[in-house]
Amino acid sequence: MSMLDVKAIQERSDRHPKPSDIKFQYGTAGFRTLGKTLDSVLFRVGVLAALRSKKLDGKTIGVMVTASHNPEPDNGVKLVDPRGEMLESSWEAHATILANAPDSVAFVAAVDELVQTSKIDLSIPARVVFARDTRPTGPQLIAALKDGLEAIKAEYRDAGITTTPVLHYLVRTINTKGTQDSYGEDTEEGYLTKISDAFKKLLAGKATPPPLLIDCANGVGALMAEKFKAYLGDAFSINLVNADIHTVGALNNSCGADFVKVNQKLPPSITLQPGQRACSLDGDADRLIYYYADEHGQFHMLDGDKITTLVASFIVELVKAAGLDEQIKVGVIQTAYANGSSTKYLSGRLPVKCVPTGVKHLHHAAEQYDVGVYFEANGHGTVTFSPAAQELISSCKSSNLSQSATLTQLKNVIDVINQTVGDALSDAFLVESVLAHKSYSGVEWDSLYCDLPNRLVKVVVSDRNAFVTEDAERRLVSPLGLQAKVDELVRRYEGGRSFVRPSGTEDVVRVYAEAVTRAEADELAFRVAGLVYDEAGGDQSRRPKEFL
Ligand code: 16G
Ligand code: MG
């Protein structure tokens, strides 16, 4: 094994001192906090990404600089493994250790320790591709990242300002280039071409859908959506709103997928005509929430659960029509946040599995099926096809015209989807394809099942780690006795369901509740939040009034 250039790393690391008062944590979505505090983290992530690449035989690792739907001053960074997936969880702990080394001497020691314990061969080259979203702190953070990559002499490719799903796509295509698993051309054009071609083929012969209004959250999704316009031509029109990536403070501000989902209302910047449908992306374009106005102009939301239902039902239909339903099993993955009505609707038709929150859990579980459909209620999701299922679909000999047409549709569905990670634009094109095939408007799509009213509340506590869950986050094991109190409350509400879980991205505890009426869902959520607040020793004089 060749040696680490300790001196070079230590010297460069000195230019990126760790703030002494911050403890960083690689959480569900990587490191995420105020952008201006992340300089040392980015430098160290550069070194870590290179080590991960060396560990995996020089495969290309992705680094995405974004804080997604969070406020503009926040920023973050996450690593992407060679197949375009989230960093393997055992390395999350390494990331946290490296980020918290108090100074450059301790950092180099931590790096050395990682090299030894993970048996990393330093003579193997390291390759990294990175990108960032539109946040103002992005350029400085990228500079720190590059410094880390250069310190350890990694080869790197700068993918510029692009969406999280494009970065994931690039990682997968770079690593499969020239192999029989090739996932496409390893460029943004390759991405735009692959997805738009498949979408246009899915729309061929159908009535052209009405133009789609896309709320871009004033983020990087606006750039990509704009680029798609040229590739889609006359086949499909998109109109962009909240596409201002230059005005300071505009990102995710009163717009975007998270705003719509959390507030269950339209962004104030949007007015819908009766019958019109639209969708919102989040700040890095990996979440998608749809909605429409009914004939009275009333707003209705179509969230990740509604997308799951639409997409899964369509794929099941296609697989059946292709005569492959014996060989290809379609499964759905949800989290505790999935609306109870969606779970009920889907469970009657398909295998449904519940896993903890976070894409890595959903994605992994989806890959256990031939076709795995997952969308978190918050709109992050995709569909995965196993290599065997893809092979079967592409090699299946059709016995008649209609079967042949179905097989072609399935192939196009595979190509329109970004299988590496949730991709709001690709997901929107899939949704539009299904709606065109079924001749559904928003109303018909929405009528598959009726959402139970629900409420999400966050409770600020001094230590969220005191809250430990089991059963895919649906039950608390700690603090002791709290779950019994929650159960006791839930029993008093018809159709009631509630759970408490610590956030993986913020220092808060989240409470979710649903019930048959809005008033009851609200009341149940606030009562449970009250239990959590008291349990966590919250200051009674500052106890929110709503926490009944
Ligand atoms: C992150 C996750 C998302 C999850 C959310 C939960 C990824 C890429 N994103 O945004 O899947 O729903 O965290 O946040 O994994 P919370 O733990 O703060 O509730
Ligand atoms: Mg996001």
PDB file of C-alpha atoms and ligand atoms in Angstrom, residues 28-29 32 68-69 78 86 286-287 337 357-360 362 376 378 380 421 501-506 508 510, ligand 1:
ATOM      1  CA  THR A  28     -30.631  10.805   6.551  1.00  0.00           C
ATOM      2  CA  ALA A  29     -29.676  13.260   3.845  1.00  0.00           C
ATOM      3  CA  ARG A  32     -27.084  19.501   6.524  1.00  0.00           C
ATOM      4  CA  SER A  68     -32.969  20.336  -0.818  1.00  0.00           C
ATOM      5  CA  HIS A  69     -36.252  21.832   0.454  1.00  0.00           C
ATOM      6  CA  LYS A  78     -24.187  13.892   0.562  1.00  0.00           C
ATOM      7  CA  MET A  86     -27.119   6.632  -1.207  1.00  0.00           C
ATOM      8  CA  ASP A 286     -36.008  15.173  -6.237  1.00  0.00           C
ATOM      9  CA  ARG A 287     -39.487  15.603  -4.742  1.00  0.00           C
ATOM     10  CA  TYR A 337     -46.285   8.701   6.870  1.00  0.00           C
ATOM     11  CA  THR A 357     -38.215   7.110   6.675  1.00  0.00           C
ATOM     12  CA  GLY A 358     -35.385   7.949   4.296  1.00  0.00           C
ATOM     13  CA  VAL A 359     -34.654   7.040   0.729  1.00  0.00           C
ATOM     14  CA  LYS A 360     -31.964   4.504   1.524  1.00  0.00           C
ATOM     15  CA  LEU A 362     -37.164   2.614   0.706  1.00  0.00           C
ATOM     16  CA  GLU A 376     -42.690   8.845   0.306  1.00  0.00           C
ATOM     17  CA  ASN A 378     -43.577  13.939   0.791  1.00  0.00           C
ATOM     18  CA  HIS A 380     -39.727  11.575  -3.089  1.00  0.00           C
ATOM     19  CA  VAL A 421     -33.226   8.012  -7.021  1.00  0.00           C
ATOM     20  CA  ARG A 501     -40.339   9.791  15.661  1.00  0.00           C
ATOM     21  CA  PRO A 502     -37.156  11.794  15.993  1.00  0.00           C
ATOM     22  CA  SER A 503     -36.268  13.708  12.824  1.00  0.00           C
ATOM     23  CA  GLY A 504     -33.193  12.515  10.996  1.00  0.00           C
ATOM     24  CA  THR A 505     -32.459  15.981   9.618  1.00  0.00           C
ATOM     25  CA  GLU A 506     -33.437  18.520  12.301  1.00  0.00           C
ATOM     26  CA  VAL A 508     -36.904  18.046  16.575  1.00  0.00           C
ATOM     27  CA  ARG A 510     -42.150  14.802  14.668  1.00  0.00           C
TER      28      ARG A 510
HETATM   29  C1  16G B   1     -34.586  13.491   3.985  1.00  0.00           C
HETATM   30  C2  16G B   1     -34.771  12.220   3.198  1.00  0.00           C
HETATM   31  C3  16G B   1     -36.236  11.978   2.943  1.00  0.00           C
HETATM   32  C4  16G B   1     -36.982  11.944   4.248  1.00  0.00           C
HETATM   33  C5  16G B   1     -36.695  13.169   5.067  1.00  0.00           C
HETATM   34  C6  16G B   1     -37.234  12.998   6.450  1.00  0.00           C
HETATM   35  C7  16G B   1     -33.264  11.356   1.537  1.00  0.00           C
HETATM   36  C8  16G B   1     -32.566  11.629   0.251  1.00  0.00           C
HETATM   37  N1  16G B   1     -34.073  12.314   1.934  1.00  0.00           N
HETATM   38  O1  16G B   1     -35.028  14.595   3.262  1.00  0.00           O
HETATM   39  O2  16G B   1     -36.347  10.752   2.297  1.00  0.00           O
HETATM   40  O3  16G B   1     -38.354  11.862   4.033  1.00  0.00           O
HETATM   41  O4  16G B   1     -35.291  13.346   5.173  1.00  0.00           O
HETATM   42  O5  16G B   1     -36.805  14.060   7.245  1.00  0.00           O
HETATM   43  O6  16G B   1     -33.105  10.314   2.144  1.00  0.00           O
HETATM   44  P1  16G B   1     -36.945  14.018   8.807  1.00  0.00           P
HETATM   45  O7  16G B   1     -36.180  12.814   9.304  1.00  0.00           O
HETATM   46  O8  16G B   1     -36.392  15.313   9.254  1.00  0.00           O
HETATM   47  O9  16G B   1     -38.402  13.894   9.101  1.00  0.00           O
END
